Short mmCIF file of C-alpha atoms and ligand atoms in Angstrom, two decimals:
data_model
loop_
_atom_site.label_atom_id
_atom_site.label_comp_id
_atom_site.label_asym_id
_atom_site.label_seq_id
_atom_site.Cartn_x
_atom_site.Cartn_y
_atom_site.Cartn_z
CA UNK S 1 0.02 -0.38 0.04
CA UNK S 2 1.56 3.43 -0.85
CA UNK S 3 -1.18 5.96 -0.64
CA UNK S 4 -0.35 6.79 3.21
CA UNK S 5 2.05 9.34 3.48
CA UNK S 6 4.70 8.21 6.43
CA UNK S 7 7.93 8.91 5.92
CA UNK S 8 8.74 12.76 6.51
CA UNK S 9 11.58 15.00 6.44
CA UNK S 10 11.47 18.01 8.70
CA UNK S 11 12.06 21.57 6.82
CA UNK S 12 12.88 24.93 8.60
CA UNK S 13 10.22 27.78 7.22
CA UNK S 14 8.92 30.78 8.83
CA UNK S 15 6.42 28.87 10.54
CA UNK S 16 9.52 26.85 12.30
CA UNK S 17 9.90 22.75 10.87
CA UNK S 18 7.29 21.89 9.23
CA UNK S 19 7.37 18.29 7.50
CA UNK S 20 7.19 17.66 3.84
CA UNK S 21 6.91 14.13 2.59
CA UNK S 22 9.75 12.58 0.79
CA UNK S 23 8.04 12.30 -2.76
CA UNK S 24 11.47 12.39 -4.70
CA UNK S 25 12.50 9.93 -7.18
CA UNK S 26 15.81 8.24 -6.08
CA UNK S 27 18.15 6.09 -8.67
CA UNK S 28 18.08 2.76 -6.99
CA UNK S 29 21.60 2.59 -5.06
CA UNK S 30 22.44 -0.89 -6.58
CA UNK S 31 25.84 -1.37 -5.64
CA UNK S 32 25.20 -0.39 -2.14
CA UNK S 33 23.21 -3.13 -1.26
CA UNK S 34 25.23 -4.88 1.90
CA UNK S 35 25.48 -9.05 1.30
CA UNK S 36 22.72 -9.02 3.91
CA UNK S 37 20.40 -6.99 2.13
CA UNK S 38 21.20 -9.63 -1.28
CA UNK S 39 20.42 -12.37 1.30
CA UNK S 40 16.77 -11.63 2.42
CA UNK S 41 16.04 -11.34 -1.05
CA UNK S 42 17.11 -14.91 -1.65
CA UNK S 43 15.47 -16.32 1.25
CA UNK S 44 12.16 -14.70 0.89
CA UNK S 45 11.97 -15.15 -2.69
CA UNK S 46 12.88 -18.74 -2.11
CA UNK S 47 10.70 -19.57 0.37
CA UNK S 48 7.68 -17.80 -0.93
CA UNK S 49 8.49 -19.48 -4.47
CA UNK S 50 7.22 -22.62 -2.71
CA UNK S 51 4.43 -20.95 -0.95
CA UNK S 52 3.13 -19.78 -4.30
CA UNK S 53 2.82 -23.14 -6.08
CA UNK S 54 -0.87 -23.85 -5.80
CA UNK S 55 -1.81 -20.47 -4.01
CA UNK S 56 -0.86 -17.79 -6.50
CA UNK S 57 -3.14 -17.47 -9.62
CA UNK S 58 -2.05 -18.58 -12.60
CA UNK S 59 -2.16 -15.25 -13.83
CA UNK S 60 0.97 -13.99 -11.38
CA UNK S 61 2.71 -17.01 -11.92
CA UNK S 62 2.76 -16.46 -15.64
CA UNK S 63 3.65 -13.03 -15.27
CA UNK S 64 5.98 -13.63 -12.61
CA UNK S 65 7.74 -15.94 -14.95
CA UNK S 66 7.96 -13.79 -17.86
CA UNK S 67 9.21 -10.70 -15.79
CA UNK S 68 12.50 -12.87 -15.09
CA UNK S 69 13.60 -11.97 -11.13
CA UNK S 70 15.47 -14.45 -9.79
CA UNK S 71 16.89 -15.25 -6.54
CA UNK S 72 20.32 -14.81 -6.51
CA UNK S 73 20.35 -10.88 -5.82
CA UNK S 74 18.18 -8.10 -5.67
CA UNK S 75 17.07 -7.22 -8.96
CA UNK S 76 17.98 -4.11 -11.32
CA UNK S 77 14.99 -2.28 -11.88
CA UNK S 78 17.15 -0.89 -15.47
CA UNK S 79 16.59 -4.72 -16.19
CA UNK S 80 12.89 -5.31 -14.94
CA UNK S 81 12.12 -1.55 -16.58
CA UNK S 82 13.01 -3.11 -20.64
CA UNK S 83 11.16 -5.93 -20.08
CA UNK S 84 7.81 -4.12 -18.57
CA UNK S 85 8.20 -0.90 -20.92
CA UNK S 86 8.52 -3.64 -24.09
CA UNK S 87 5.43 -5.78 -22.57
CA UNK S 88 2.97 -3.45 -21.31
CA UNK S 89 4.58 0.22 -21.36
CA UNK S 90 4.73 0.39 -17.54
CA UNK S 91 8.01 1.71 -15.78
CA UNK S 92 9.77 1.37 -12.20
CA UNK S 93 10.44 4.36 -10.43
CA UNK S 94 12.47 3.98 -7.06
CA UNK S 95 11.41 6.03 -3.80
CA UNK S 96 12.06 6.36 -0.56
CA UNK S 97 8.67 5.36 1.02
CA UNK S 98 5.37 5.72 1.26
CA UNK S 99 3.99 8.57 -1.12
CA UNK S 100 1.51 11.39 -0.58
CA UNK S 101 -1.57 10.27 -2.12
CA UNK S 102 -1.78 12.42 -5.23
CA UNK S 103 1.58 11.85 -6.09
CA UNK S 104 1.14 8.28 -6.12
CA UNK S 105 -2.09 8.73 -8.04
CA UNK S 106 -0.32 10.76 -10.54
CA UNK S 107 2.24 8.29 -10.99
CA UNK S 108 0.17 5.47 -11.24
CA UNK S 109 -1.98 7.37 -14.09
CA UNK S 110 1.20 7.48 -16.33
CA UNK S 111 2.11 3.74 -15.55
CA UNK S 112 4.81 4.53 -13.39
CA UNK S 113 5.20 2.32 -10.56
CA UNK S 114 6.93 3.27 -7.48
CA UNK S 115 9.12 1.26 -5.78
CA UNK S 116 10.47 1.30 -2.26
CA UNK S 117 14.34 1.14 -2.81
CA UNK S 118 15.33 -0.65 0.55
CA UNK S 119 14.62 -4.00 1.83
CA UNK S 120 13.93 -4.76 5.21
CA UNK S 121 16.65 -6.34 7.70
CA UNK S 122 17.13 -10.29 8.59
CA UNK S 123 15.42 -9.86 11.68
CA UNK S 124 12.22 -8.29 9.95
CA UNK S 125 11.69 -11.42 7.81
CA UNK S 126 8.29 -12.00 8.42
CA UNK S 127 6.92 -8.78 9.20
CA UNK S 128 7.45 -5.04 8.82
CA UNK S 129 4.63 -2.24 9.28
CA UNK S 130 5.34 -0.23 5.67
CA UNK S 131 6.30 -1.27 2.26
CA UNK S 132 9.73 -2.45 1.33
CA UNK S 133 11.79 -3.60 -1.67
CA UNK S 134 10.70 -7.25 -1.47
CA UNK S 135 6.63 -6.28 -1.36
CA UNK S 136 7.14 -4.07 -3.60
CA UNK S 137 8.86 -5.68 -5.94
CA UNK S 138 8.06 -9.14 -5.28
CA UNK S 139 4.69 -8.79 -4.25
CA UNK S 140 2.86 -6.22 -6.86
CA UNK S 141 5.52 -5.33 -9.92
CA UNK S 142 5.03 -9.30 -11.44
CA UNK S 143 1.31 -8.42 -11.90
CA UNK S 144 2.13 -5.18 -14.19
CA UNK S 145 2.94 -7.48 -16.87
CA UNK S 146 -0.56 -8.71 -17.27
CA UNK S 147 -2.04 -6.68 -20.03
CA UNK S 148 -5.43 -6.15 -18.30
CA UNK S 149 -3.84 -5.58 -14.57
CA UNK S 150 -1.75 -3.28 -15.88
CA UNK S 151 -4.60 -1.08 -17.32
CA UNK S 152 -6.77 -1.58 -13.87
CA UNK S 153 -4.04 0.06 -11.98
CA UNK S 154 -3.24 2.73 -14.63
CA UNK S 155 -7.13 3.59 -14.69
CA UNK S 156 -6.66 3.10 -10.51
CA UNK S 157 -4.54 5.81 -10.92
CA UNK S 158 -6.49 8.07 -13.19
CA UNK S 159 -9.54 7.74 -10.54
CA UNK S 160 -7.30 8.68 -7.41
CA UNK S 161 -6.50 11.92 -9.49
CA UNK S 162 -9.94 12.48 -9.83
CA UNK S 163 -11.09 11.23 -6.18
CA UNK S 164 -8.89 13.69 -4.70
CA UNK S 165 -10.45 16.73 -6.27
CA UNK S 166 -13.35 15.55 -4.92
CA UNK S 167 -13.76 14.78 -1.34
CA UNK S 168 -11.92 12.96 1.65
CA UNK S 169 -14.90 10.78 1.59
CA UNK S 170 -14.25 9.85 -1.62
CA UNK S 171 -10.70 8.96 -1.10
CA UNK S 172 -11.67 6.60 1.41
CA UNK S 173 -13.62 4.51 -0.55
CA UNK S 174 -11.79 4.51 -3.53
CA UNK S 175 -8.57 2.99 -0.90
CA UNK S 176 -10.81 0.52 0.12
CA UNK S 177 -10.68 -0.42 -3.34
CA UNK S 178 -7.15 -0.93 -3.72
CA UNK S 179 -6.81 -2.81 -0.70
CA UNK S 180 -9.03 -5.35 -1.14
CA UNK S 181 -8.15 -5.56 -4.46
CA UNK S 182 -4.41 -4.96 -5.40
CA UNK S 183 -3.55 -5.50 -1.72
CA UNK S 184 -5.23 -8.52 -0.53
CA UNK S 185 -7.23 -10.11 -3.79
CA UNK S 186 -8.17 -13.33 -4.29
CA UNK S 187 -9.88 -14.66 -7.44
CA UNK S 188 -11.73 -17.95 -8.52
CA UNK S 189 -9.66 -19.99 -10.81
CA UNK S 190 -11.30 -23.19 -12.16
CA UNK S 191 -9.63 -25.56 -9.33
CA UNK S 192 -10.28 -23.32 -6.65
CA UNK S 193 -9.43 -19.72 -4.86
CA UNK S 194 -5.85 -18.07 -5.47
CA UNK S 195 -4.49 -15.06 -4.21
CA UNK S 196 -3.52 -12.32 -6.50
CA UNK S 197 -2.99 -9.46 -3.74
CA UNK S 198 0.60 -8.14 -3.43
CA UNK S 199 -0.07 -7.80 0.37
CA UNK S 200 -1.08 -11.63 0.71
CA UNK S 201 1.45 -12.94 -2.45
CA UNK S 202 4.07 -11.20 -0.11
CA UNK S 203 3.49 -12.24 2.87
CA UNK S 204 4.09 -16.38 3.64
CA UNK S 205 1.77 -16.52 6.87
CA UNK S 206 -1.35 -14.69 4.97
CA UNK S 207 -0.90 -16.46 2.14
CA UNK S 208 -1.69 -19.85 4.06
CA UNK S 209 -4.24 -18.28 5.96
CA UNK S 210 -5.96 -16.24 3.30
CA UNK S 211 -6.94 -19.48 1.55
CA UNK S 212 -6.70 -22.15 4.36
CA UNK S 213 -7.81 -20.53 7.30
CA UNK S 214 -11.55 -21.09 8.02
CA UNK S 215 -11.13 -17.88 10.40
CA UNK S 216 -12.16 -15.17 7.62
CA UNK S 217 -14.71 -14.76 5.15
CA UNK S 218 -14.43 -15.17 1.98
CA UNK S 219 -16.74 -13.54 -0.10
CA UNK S 220 -17.76 -12.81 -3.89
CA UNK S 221 -16.37 -9.06 -4.76
CA UNK S 222 -19.19 -6.51 -5.14
CA UNK S 223 -17.70 -3.15 -5.99
CA UNK S 224 -19.84 -0.87 -3.38
CA UNK S 225 -20.23 -3.51 -0.72
CA UNK S 226 -15.80 -3.29 -1.34
CA UNK S 227 -15.65 0.48 -0.60
CA UNK S 228 -18.45 0.36 2.46
CA UNK S 229 -16.17 -1.98 3.83
CA UNK S 230 -13.81 -1.07 6.67
CA UNK S 231 -10.13 -3.05 6.47
CA UNK S 232 -7.21 -4.14 9.11
CA UNK S 233 -3.73 -2.71 8.48
CA UNK S 234 -2.18 -4.19 11.62
CA UNK S 235 -3.45 -8.17 11.55
CA UNK S 236 -4.53 -10.53 9.08
CA UNK S 237 -8.09 -9.46 6.91
CA UNK S 238 -10.78 -10.40 8.26
CA UNK S 239 -12.56 -10.47 4.81
CA UNK S 240 -11.28 -11.24 1.66
CA UNK S 241 -12.91 -10.90 -1.63
CA UNK S 242 -12.82 -12.82 -4.77
CA UNK S 243 -12.64 -12.16 -8.10
CA UNK S 244 -13.83 -13.99 -10.69
CA UNK S 245 -11.23 -12.25 -13.45
CA UNK S 246 -9.44 -9.18 -14.28
CA UNK S 247 -11.96 -8.73 -16.80
CA UNK S 248 -14.55 -8.27 -14.23
CA UNK S 249 -12.58 -6.06 -12.27
CA UNK S 250 -12.30 -3.74 -15.21
CA UNK S 251 -15.59 -3.81 -16.30
CA UNK S 252 -17.14 -3.13 -12.44
CA UNK S 253 -14.85 -0.52 -12.44
CA UNK S 254 -15.16 1.35 -15.60
CA UNK S 255 -18.07 3.50 -14.79
CA UNK S 256 -18.21 6.88 -13.30
CA UNK S 257 -17.41 6.94 -9.87
CA UNK S 258 -18.36 10.14 -9.36
CA UNK S 259 -22.65 9.22 -8.52
CA UNK S 260 -21.67 6.16 -6.35
CA UNK S 261 -18.85 8.28 -4.43
CA UNK S 262 -22.44 10.07 -3.60
CA UNK S 263 -24.49 6.99 -2.66
CA UNK S 264 -21.71 5.97 -0.46
CA UNK S 265 -21.99 9.25 1.42
CA UNK S 266 -25.33 8.01 2.63
CA UNK S 267 -24.49 5.07 3.97
CA UNK S 268 -22.54 3.85 7.24
CA UNK S 269 -19.71 1.49 6.48
CA UNK S 270 -19.50 -2.11 7.47
CA UNK S 271 -16.72 -3.42 10.11
CA UNK S 272 -14.33 -5.31 8.41
CA UNK S 273 -15.56 -8.68 9.67
CA UNK S 274 -19.56 -8.67 8.88
CA UNK S 275 -21.10 -10.32 6.53
CA UNK S 276 -24.56 -9.40 4.46
CA UNK S 277 -27.66 -11.57 3.24
CA UNK S 278 -26.83 -10.14 0.23
CA UNK S 279 -23.25 -11.22 0.12
CA UNK S 280 -21.73 -14.08 -2.11
CA UNK S 281 -20.40 -15.86 0.56
CA UNK S 282 -17.30 -18.73 -0.09
CA UNK S 283 -16.38 -19.31 3.54
CA UNK S 284 -18.20 -17.36 6.40
CA UNK S 285 -15.55 -17.05 9.01
CA UNK S 286 -15.44 -18.12 12.10
CA UNK S 287 -13.92 -15.33 13.26
CA UNK S 288 -11.45 -17.53 15.67
CA UNK S 289 -8.49 -14.90 16.80
CA UNK S 290 -9.92 -11.76 15.50
CA UNK S 291 -9.26 -8.41 17.80
CA UNK S 292 -12.60 -7.18 18.24
CA UNK S 293 -11.12 -3.12 17.69
CA UNK S 294 -8.90 -1.83 14.98
CA UNK S 295 -11.27 -1.78 11.69
CA UNK S 296 -9.55 1.19 9.75
N1 LIG Z 301 -14.21 4.83 -13.03
C1 LIG Z 301 -13.36 5.10 -11.85
C2 LIG Z 301 -14.16 6.56 -11.97
O1 LIG Z 301 -14.61 7.22 -12.22
C3 LIG Z 301 -11.73 4.98 -11.98
C4 LIG Z 301 -11.60 3.50 -11.59
C5 LIG Z 301 -11.02 3.11 -12.33
C6 LIG Z 301 -11.14 3.70 -10.28
C7 LIG Z 301 -11.00 1.35 -12.24
C8 LIG Z 301 -10.79 2.25 -9.81
C9 LIG Z 301 -10.06 1.52 -10.87
O2 LIG Z 301 -13.43 7.46 -10.67
FE1 LIG Z 302 1.66 -2.99 -1.23
#
């Protein structure tokens, strides 16, 4: 997730020190990566490759093969960019971390995907609270090779620029859509449910939990239902939404959202773990292990 600004620097102005978000595009300092950095990449890459067999969607695995990332060393953005540009016209840009929303949307709208240049430390292998290079590169980048998903990401960026000009509620609703698709989406394949969301794909424990645990809900994708649903940023999701295909996602998000944002303003949000009578339920979660507060 790259939409909430967190990483800030302070600048002295006539009002004293004020925070400014780090938005600069940075060259990937590839020769500065330590052997620890490359080893963290290798360890995570090899571990996830095994976990994703039979769990990641065929689209993800196909796109990943076409991307030619290897475990032996951290990929160079320049190399990946040659492949990406040739296939779908996307390019990666290096960034320090999370970006202000409008900056993030503008990059996506222009088919630029911001990738955090630094990788987590060995003691953070299993969890860290902000996106790093492994999450961004391993989790997000492969699907930019899929033509339909590549278009969805750009459309989302354009939609974000538009929503930013409407009001904060519109942004909240749009962000939930990103969360439950790009970050934590499941997809239905002929042989069962699979993962495509990058937050899941880049996490060993959530790859297993999202598909195999009885605790979370797995519910069929419905645009307005998703946009009303709150989510978790500190634990596994209580609910995962299942799409039939990327084409379904494209079609559902094609209409102008302006009247949808207006309609959603009249509705309450839905707690992350609720199941509605109108839901298409794949799994009704047992709720085991859920925290009772903290839905965002
Ligand atoms: N169709 C949406 C709008 O008009 C834009 C959008 C596309 C949003 C794809 C999300 C995903 O605002
Ligand atoms: Fe992310």
